[in-house]
Amino acid sequence: MSQVMTAIGIGWGITWLAYASDYSRFVPRSVPRGRLFWAGALGQFVPVLWLGVLGASIATTGTGADPAVIIVQTFGALAVPVLLLVIHGPIATNILNVYSMSVSALALDIKIPRHVLTVIVGVLATVFTIYLVFAGSVAEQLDAWLVGVVAWVSPWAAIMLVHFYVIRRENIDIEALYQPSNESRVGDVNWAAMASLLVGLVMTWLFLYGLIPPLQGAAARAMNGLDLSWLAGMLSAGILYFALYKLGFVTRGGAPRRETAEPSRAGSTGA
């Protein structure tokens, strides 16, 4: 169970990195960056911290493993509003998930109405939830799911951070992102990023120690089950991507520089 809680603790913050741009675009430019950062960081950290402490404290008052039973035993008549608050948490979170899903579908140029996509995702999520409820070991299933998420999000996040803060220096060419790949300064595929992501995935698995043998890497087993997968994935992918940038395999645009013909200036010179 400690491995599951570690995956939840690390994965909780890292997995939200993919959603940042979905909501930061609604923030006025006049808002200071420091205030925006601390509002987001503390807004996530403080509730999770005190609820974690509260949950651990409540768990010591009961002998059962069912959280609902423990809440009823602890709060008595107040158990109903408490359970309603517990139900509200996943609903609020999934509202954000559904919105981000629709934004991702838009980026992929998927021609399906948003309300249809919402229904499809809702059905799939419901089926997956029912599967978890009736699974033999919820802990193992949850661990495998979180491992699958953190395994790619950690190296991906490192590559994104290096590209934005180090290579691009917080300056993104928005116009180039919407140009055809054969004309864009960004290019089509950033192979340096893909290679770094692949290496990060391998390193993540090597330092991973999940609940089932296929998710237990050699390095983690050698360290008696110490799971440093998220850290190994981030460091390896981030360092390799930066090294490839220094070696000239990636430009500030993202893809290797390609030779393009200079546009004709006959019209501007009057020739």
mmCIF file of C-alpha atoms in Angstrom:
data_model
loop_
_atom_site.group_PDB
_atom_site.id
_atom_site.type_symbol
_atom_site.label_atom_id
_atom_site.label_comp_id
_atom_site.label_asym_id
_atom_site.label_seq_id
_atom_site.Cartn_x
_atom_site.Cartn_y
_atom_site.Cartn_z
ATOM 1 C CA MET A 1 0.000 0.000 0.000
ATOM 2 C CA SER A 2 2.915 2.367 0.626
ATOM 3 C CA GLN A 3 3.848 2.060 -3.057
ATOM 4 C CA VAL A 4 0.292 3.026 -4.028
ATOM 5 C CA MET A 5 0.340 6.066 -1.749
ATOM 6 C CA THR A 6 3.719 7.113 -3.146
ATOM 7 C CA ALA A 7 2.378 6.881 -6.687
ATOM 8 C CA ILE A 8 -0.689 8.894 -5.686
ATOM 9 C CA GLY A 9 1.374 11.553 -3.909
ATOM 10 C CA ILE A 10 3.818 12.087 -6.763
ATOM 11 C CA GLY A 11 1.391 11.500 -9.593
ATOM 12 C CA TRP A 12 -1.229 13.866 -8.191
ATOM 13 C CA GLY A 13 0.811 16.962 -8.932
ATOM 14 C CA ILE A 14 2.712 15.819 -12.008
ATOM 15 C CA THR A 15 -0.332 14.661 -13.950
ATOM 16 C CA TRP A 16 -1.958 18.080 -13.669
ATOM 17 C CA LEU A 17 0.935 19.617 -15.587
ATOM 18 C CA ALA A 18 -0.655 18.514 -18.853
ATOM 19 C CA TYR A 19 -3.753 20.568 -18.047
ATOM 20 C CA ALA A 20 -2.061 23.873 -17.158
ATOM 21 C CA SER A 21 -2.414 25.565 -20.536
ATOM 22 C CA ASP A 22 -6.110 24.639 -20.739
ATOM 23 C CA TYR A 23 -6.854 27.091 -17.933
ATOM 24 C CA SER A 24 -3.972 29.568 -17.859
ATOM 25 C CA ARG A 25 -5.276 31.068 -21.096
ATOM 26 C CA PHE A 26 -8.257 32.436 -19.155
ATOM 27 C CA VAL A 27 -6.024 34.323 -16.706
ATOM 28 C CA PRO A 28 -5.519 38.036 -17.490
ATOM 29 C CA ARG A 29 -1.984 39.019 -18.468
ATOM 30 C CA SER A 30 -2.038 41.602 -15.682
ATOM 31 C CA VAL A 31 -1.915 38.886 -13.005
ATOM 32 C CA PRO A 32 1.671 38.556 -11.654
ATOM 33 C CA ARG A 33 3.278 35.189 -12.362
ATOM 34 C CA GLY A 34 4.287 34.684 -8.753
ATOM 35 C CA ARG A 35 0.746 35.167 -7.509
ATOM 36 C CA LEU A 36 -0.587 32.785 -10.153
ATOM 37 C CA PHE A 37 1.983 30.129 -9.249
ATOM 38 C CA TRP A 38 1.366 30.249 -5.509
ATOM 39 C CA ALA A 39 -2.395 30.297 -5.964
ATOM 40 C CA GLY A 40 -2.210 27.114 -8.026
ATOM 41 C CA ALA A 41 0.418 25.405 -5.864
ATOM 42 C CA LEU A 42 -1.163 26.173 -2.499
ATOM 43 C CA GLY A 43 -4.657 25.563 -3.849
ATOM 44 C CA GLN A 44 -3.600 22.014 -4.628
ATOM 45 C CA PHE A 45 -1.225 21.367 -1.731
ATOM 46 C CA VAL A 46 -3.177 22.656 1.278
ATOM 47 C CA PRO A 47 -6.455 20.745 0.688
ATOM 48 C CA VAL A 48 -4.634 17.517 -0.144
ATOM 49 C CA LEU A 49 -2.385 17.842 2.923
ATOM 50 C CA TRP A 50 -5.062 18.476 5.513
ATOM 51 C CA LEU A 51 -7.464 15.961 3.989
ATOM 52 C CA GLY A 52 -4.674 13.374 4.018
ATOM 53 C CA VAL A 53 -4.001 14.045 7.702
ATOM 54 C CA LEU A 54 -7.740 13.958 8.435
ATOM 55 C CA GLY A 55 -8.158 10.690 6.554
ATOM 56 C CA ALA A 56 -5.236 9.070 8.364
ATOM 57 C CA SER A 57 -6.627 10.235 11.709
ATOM 58 C CA ILE A 58 -10.109 8.927 10.944
ATOM 59 C CA ALA A 59 -8.687 5.581 9.813
ATOM 60 C CA THR A 60 -7.210 5.048 13.293
ATOM 61 C CA THR A 61 -10.671 5.236 14.885
ATOM 62 C CA GLY A 62 -12.092 2.221 13.059
ATOM 63 C CA THR A 63 -11.086 -1.347 12.436
ATOM 64 C CA GLY A 64 -12.707 -1.876 9.039
ATOM 65 C CA ALA A 65 -11.301 -1.201 5.590
ATOM 66 C CA ASP A 66 -14.433 0.396 4.104
ATOM 67 C CA PRO A 67 -14.002 4.209 4.129
ATOM 68 C CA ALA A 68 -17.781 4.790 4.085
ATOM 69 C CA VAL A 69 -18.260 2.664 7.217
ATOM 70 C CA ILE A 70 -15.430 4.477 8.999
ATOM 71 C CA ILE A 71 -16.964 7.868 8.153
ATOM 72 C CA VAL A 72 -20.366 6.786 9.524
ATOM 73 C CA GLN A 73 -18.769 5.468 12.714
ATOM 74 C CA THR A 74 -16.783 8.684 13.208
ATOM 75 C CA PHE A 75 -19.267 11.407 12.280
ATOM 76 C CA GLY A 76 -22.578 9.787 13.157
ATOM 77 C CA ALA A 77 -25.458 12.014 11.996
ATOM 78 C CA LEU A 78 -23.025 14.270 10.134
ATOM 79 C CA ALA A 79 -21.907 11.370 7.939
ATOM 80 C CA VAL A 80 -24.448 12.245 5.221
ATOM 81 C CA PRO A 81 -23.131 15.784 4.490
ATOM 82 C CA VAL A 82 -19.564 14.491 4.772
ATOM 83 C CA LEU A 83 -20.250 11.765 2.200
ATOM 84 C CA LEU A 84 -21.899 14.353 -0.065
ATOM 85 C CA LEU A 85 -18.712 16.405 0.116
ATOM 86 C CA VAL A 86 -16.685 13.291 -0.712
ATOM 87 C CA ILE A 87 -18.867 12.656 -3.766
ATOM 88 C CA HIS A 88 -18.531 16.297 -4.839
ATOM 89 C CA GLY A 89 -14.734 15.978 -5.099
ATOM 90 C CA PRO A 90 -14.639 13.513 -8.020
ATOM 91 C CA ILE A 91 -17.473 15.380 -9.753
ATOM 92 C CA ALA A 92 -15.563 18.678 -9.615
ATOM 93 C CA THR A 93 -12.361 17.017 -10.788
ATOM 94 C CA ASN A 94 -14.048 15.207 -13.654
ATOM 95 C CA ILE A 95 -15.588 18.452 -14.897
ATOM 96 C CA LEU A 96 -12.033 19.659 -15.469
ATOM 97 C CA ASN A 97 -11.073 16.322 -17.021
ATOM 98 C CA VAL A 98 -13.960 16.422 -19.488
ATOM 99 C CA TYR A 99 -13.136 19.991 -20.488
ATOM 100 C CA SER A 100 -9.457 19.155 -21.037
ATOM 101 C CA MET A 101 -10.518 16.120 -23.056
ATOM 102 C CA SER A 102 -12.515 18.338 -25.398
ATOM 103 C CA VAL A 103 -9.568 20.719 -25.795
ATOM 104 C CA SER A 104 -7.283 17.776 -26.616
ATOM 105 C CA ALA A 105 -9.780 16.507 -29.179
ATOM 106 C CA LEU A 106 -9.858 19.966 -30.745
ATOM 107 C CA ALA A 107 -6.050 19.989 -30.957
ATOM 108 C CA LEU A 108 -6.169 16.579 -32.667
ATOM 109 C CA ASP A 109 -8.703 17.961 -35.173
ATOM 110 C CA ILE A 110 -11.300 15.349 -34.216
ATOM 111 C CA LYS A 111 -14.555 16.290 -35.930
ATOM 112 C CA ILE A 112 -16.966 15.181 -33.208
ATOM 113 C CA PRO A 113 -19.282 17.582 -31.336
ATOM 114 C CA ARG A 114 -18.192 18.334 -27.790
ATOM 115 C CA HIS A 115 -21.396 17.020 -26.186
ATOM 116 C CA VAL A 116 -20.990 13.696 -28.030
ATOM 117 C CA LEU A 117 -17.390 13.385 -26.859
ATOM 118 C CA THR A 118 -18.510 14.157 -23.321
ATOM 119 C CA VAL A 119 -21.049 11.328 -23.397
ATOM 120 C CA ILE A 120 -18.493 8.888 -24.839
ATOM 121 C CA VAL A 121 -15.917 9.719 -22.189
ATOM 122 C CA GLY A 122 -18.559 9.539 -19.455
ATOM 123 C CA VAL A 123 -19.595 6.050 -20.542
ATOM 124 C CA LEU A 124 -15.992 4.837 -20.745
ATOM 125 C CA ALA A 125 -15.196 6.295 -17.328
ATOM 126 C CA THR A 126 -18.274 4.646 -15.819
ATOM 127 C CA VAL A 127 -17.321 1.269 -17.267
ATOM 128 C CA PHE A 128 -13.777 1.648 -15.955
ATOM 129 C CA THR A 129 -15.075 2.596 -12.489
ATOM 130 C CA ILE A 130 -17.355 -0.443 -12.382
ATOM 131 C CA TYR A 131 -14.397 -2.602 -13.399
ATOM 132 C CA LEU A 132 -12.319 -1.225 -10.518
ATOM 133 C CA VAL A 133 -15.133 -1.827 -8.028
ATOM 134 C CA PHE A 134 -15.445 -5.486 -8.984
ATOM 135 C CA ALA A 135 -11.723 -6.082 -9.537
ATOM 136 C CA GLY A 136 -10.027 -8.621 -7.317
ATOM 137 C CA SER A 137 -7.554 -6.107 -5.924
ATOM 138 C CA VAL A 138 -8.423 -2.429 -6.237
ATOM 139 C CA ALA A 139 -4.981 -1.462 -4.951
ATOM 140 C CA GLU A 140 -3.214 -3.395 -7.702
ATOM 141 C CA GLN A 141 -5.494 -2.016 -10.407
ATOM 142 C CA LEU A 142 -5.102 1.544 -9.127
ATOM 143 C CA ASP A 143 -1.347 1.126 -8.880
ATOM 144 C CA ALA A 144 -1.111 -0.146 -12.451
ATOM 145 C CA TRP A 145 -3.224 2.776 -13.694
ATOM 146 C CA LEU A 146 -1.195 5.422 -11.844
ATOM 147 C CA VAL A 147 2.056 3.839 -12.969
ATOM 148 C CA GLY A 148 0.889 4.017 -16.568
ATOM 149 C CA VAL A 149 0.116 7.712 -16.184
ATOM 150 C CA VAL A 150 3.251 8.743 -14.286
ATOM 151 C CA ALA A 151 5.465 6.632 -16.561
ATOM 152 C CA TRP A 152 4.914 8.939 -19.540
ATOM 153 C CA VAL A 153 3.918 12.179 -17.813
ATOM 154 C CA SER A 154 7.180 12.477 -15.855
ATOM 155 C CA PRO A 155 9.599 12.385 -18.838
ATOM 156 C CA TRP A 156 7.120 14.328 -20.971
ATOM 157 C CA ALA A 157 6.912 17.053 -18.341
ATOM 158 C CA ALA A 158 10.703 17.312 -18.158
ATOM 159 C CA ILE A 159 10.969 17.702 -21.939
ATOM 160 C CA MET A 160 8.262 20.366 -21.970
ATOM 161 C CA LEU A 161 9.909 22.314 -19.147
ATOM 162 C CA VAL A 162 13.359 22.197 -20.756
ATOM 163 C CA HIS A 163 11.948 23.228 -24.114
ATOM 164 C CA PHE A 164 9.893 26.115 -22.734
ATOM 165 C CA TYR A 165 12.223 27.554 -20.092
ATOM 166 C CA VAL A 166 15.690 26.683 -21.418
ATOM 167 C CA ILE A 167 15.433 26.386 -25.195
ATOM 168 C CA ARG A 168 12.549 28.705 -26.001
ATOM 169 C CA ARG A 169 13.187 30.977 -22.997
ATOM 170 C CA GLU A 170 9.461 31.344 -22.370
ATOM 171 C CA ASN A 171 8.829 32.573 -25.914
ATOM 172 C CA ILE A 172 6.576 30.351 -28.035
ATOM 173 C CA ASP A 173 6.041 30.999 -31.746
ATOM 174 C CA ILE A 174 2.248 30.645 -31.756
ATOM 175 C CA GLU A 175 1.910 31.467 -35.456
ATOM 176 C CA ALA A 176 4.286 28.655 -36.440
ATOM 177 C CA LEU A 177 2.206 26.109 -34.532
ATOM 178 C CA TYR A 178 -0.718 26.662 -36.892
ATOM 179 C CA GLN A 179 1.267 26.591 -40.127
ATOM 180 C CA PRO A 180 1.488 23.443 -42.314
ATOM 181 C CA SER A 181 4.337 21.192 -41.200
ATOM 182 C CA ASN A 182 6.218 21.642 -44.478
ATOM 183 C CA GLU A 183 6.203 25.420 -44.015
ATOM 184 C CA SER A 184 6.325 25.843 -40.256
ATOM 185 C CA ARG A 185 9.520 26.821 -38.474
ATOM 186 C CA VAL A 186 8.545 24.294 -35.812
ATOM 187 C CA GLY A 187 8.556 21.375 -38.269
ATOM 188 C CA ASP A 188 6.501 18.217 -38.108
ATOM 189 C CA VAL A 189 8.123 15.778 -35.655
ATOM 190 C CA ASN A 190 10.621 16.695 -32.962
ATOM 191 C CA TRP A 191 12.675 13.503 -33.063
ATOM 192 C CA ALA A 192 14.981 14.666 -30.289
ATOM 193 C CA ALA A 193 11.976 14.983 -27.996
ATOM 194 C CA MET A 194 10.641 11.579 -29.073
ATOM 195 C CA ALA A 195 14.007 9.916 -28.421
ATOM 196 C CA SER A 196 14.253 11.613 -25.026
ATOM 197 C CA LEU A 197 10.739 10.463 -24.159
ATOM 198 C CA LEU A 198 11.581 6.870 -25.090
ATOM 199 C CA VAL A 199 14.709 6.903 -22.925
ATOM 200 C CA GLY A 200 12.687 8.449 -20.106
ATOM 201 C CA LEU A 201 10.102 5.670 -20.344
ATOM 202 C CA VAL A 202 12.800 3.008 -20.132
ATOM 203 C CA MET A 203 14.427 4.686 -17.130
ATOM 204 C CA THR A 204 11.036 5.051 -15.473
ATOM 205 C CA TRP A 205 10.444 1.314 -15.773
ATOM 206 C CA LEU A 206 13.920 0.434 -14.481
ATOM 207 C CA PHE A 207 13.344 2.411 -11.265
ATOM 208 C CA LEU A 208 9.689 1.434 -10.911
ATOM 209 C CA TYR A 209 8.445 -0.830 -8.125
ATOM 210 C CA GLY A 210 4.743 -1.526 -8.543
ATOM 211 C CA LEU A 211 2.565 -4.130 -6.903
ATOM 212 C CA ILE A 212 2.826 -6.658 -9.734
ATOM 213 C CA PRO A 213 6.075 -8.207 -11.098
ATOM 214 C CA PRO A 214 5.858 -6.709 -14.628
ATOM 215 C CA LEU A 215 5.909 -3.255 -13.024
ATOM 216 C CA GLN A 216 9.002 -3.921 -10.922
ATOM 217 C CA GLY A 217 12.163 -2.728 -12.643
ATOM 218 C CA ALA A 218 15.636 -4.151 -12.131
ATOM 219 C CA ALA A 219 17.031 -1.010 -10.482
ATOM 220 C CA ALA A 220 14.122 -0.768 -8.045
ATOM 221 C CA ARG A 221 14.460 -4.447 -7.099
ATOM 222 C CA ALA A 222 18.176 -3.924 -6.511
ATOM 223 C CA MET A 223 17.311 -1.092 -4.092
ATOM 224 C CA ASN A 224 14.921 -3.289 -2.086
ATOM 225 C CA GLY A 225 11.779 -1.838 -3.593
ATOM 226 C CA LEU A 226 12.669 1.848 -3.499
ATOM 227 C CA ASP A 227 10.573 3.523 -6.207
ATOM 228 C CA LEU A 228 12.304 6.483 -7.873
ATOM 229 C CA SER A 229 10.632 6.026 -11.237
ATOM 230 C CA TRP A 230 9.195 9.540 -11.520
ATOM 231 C CA LEU A 231 12.560 11.121 -10.666
ATOM 232 C CA ALA A 232 14.570 8.837 -12.973
ATOM 233 C CA GLY A 233 12.196 9.468 -15.866
ATOM 234 C CA MET A 234 12.248 13.238 -15.446
ATOM 235 C CA LEU A 235 16.011 13.573 -15.039
ATOM 236 C CA SER A 236 16.965 11.221 -17.872
ATOM 237 C CA ALA A 237 14.530 12.705 -20.388
ATOM 238 C CA GLY A 238 15.243 16.308 -19.441
ATOM 239 C CA ILE A 239 19.029 15.958 -19.453
ATOM 240 C CA LEU A 240 19.082 14.017 -22.730
ATOM 241 C CA TYR A 241 16.818 16.530 -24.465
ATOM 242 C CA PHE A 242 19.016 19.414 -23.339
ATOM 243 C CA ALA A 243 22.134 17.533 -24.496
ATOM 244 C CA LEU A 244 20.599 16.894 -27.923
ATOM 245 C CA TYR A 245 19.771 20.590 -28.158
ATOM 246 C CA LYS A 246 23.383 21.498 -27.388
ATOM 247 C CA LEU A 247 24.567 19.021 -30.031
ATOM 248 C CA GLY A 248 22.409 20.720 -32.655
ATOM 249 C CA PHE A 249 19.752 18.037 -33.076
ATOM 250 C CA VAL A 250 17.012 20.494 -32.165
ATOM 251 C CA THR A 251 16.679 24.224 -32.737
ATOM 252 C CA ARG A 252 14.787 26.763 -30.677
ATOM 253 C CA GLY A 253 11.791 26.031 -32.878
ATOM 254 C CA GLY A 254 11.770 22.407 -31.763
ATOM 255 C CA ALA A 255 12.685 20.397 -34.873
ATOM 256 C CA PRO A 256 16.015 20.142 -36.725
ATOM 257 C CA ARG A 257 16.629 23.146 -38.903
ATOM 258 C CA ARG A 258 15.718 22.605 -42.548
ATOM 259 C CA GLU A 259 16.807 24.575 -45.584
ATOM 260 C CA THR A 260 14.039 26.649 -47.165
ATOM 261 C CA ALA A 261 14.137 28.724 -50.284
ATOM 262 C CA GLU A 262 14.105 32.489 -49.830
ATOM 263 C CA PRO A 263 10.839 34.049 -51.033
ATOM 264 C CA SER A 264 11.031 36.059 -54.207
ATOM 265 C CA ARG A 265 11.469 39.778 -53.667
ATOM 266 C CA ALA A 266 10.779 40.747 -57.265
ATOM 267 C CA GLY A 267 7.470 42.315 -56.349
ATOM 268 C CA SER A 268 8.974 44.499 -53.631
ATOM 269 C CA THR A 269 11.936 45.727 -55.697
ATOM 270 C CA GLY A 270 9.918 46.495 -58.806
ATOM 271 C CA ALA A 271 12.048 44.212 -61.012
#
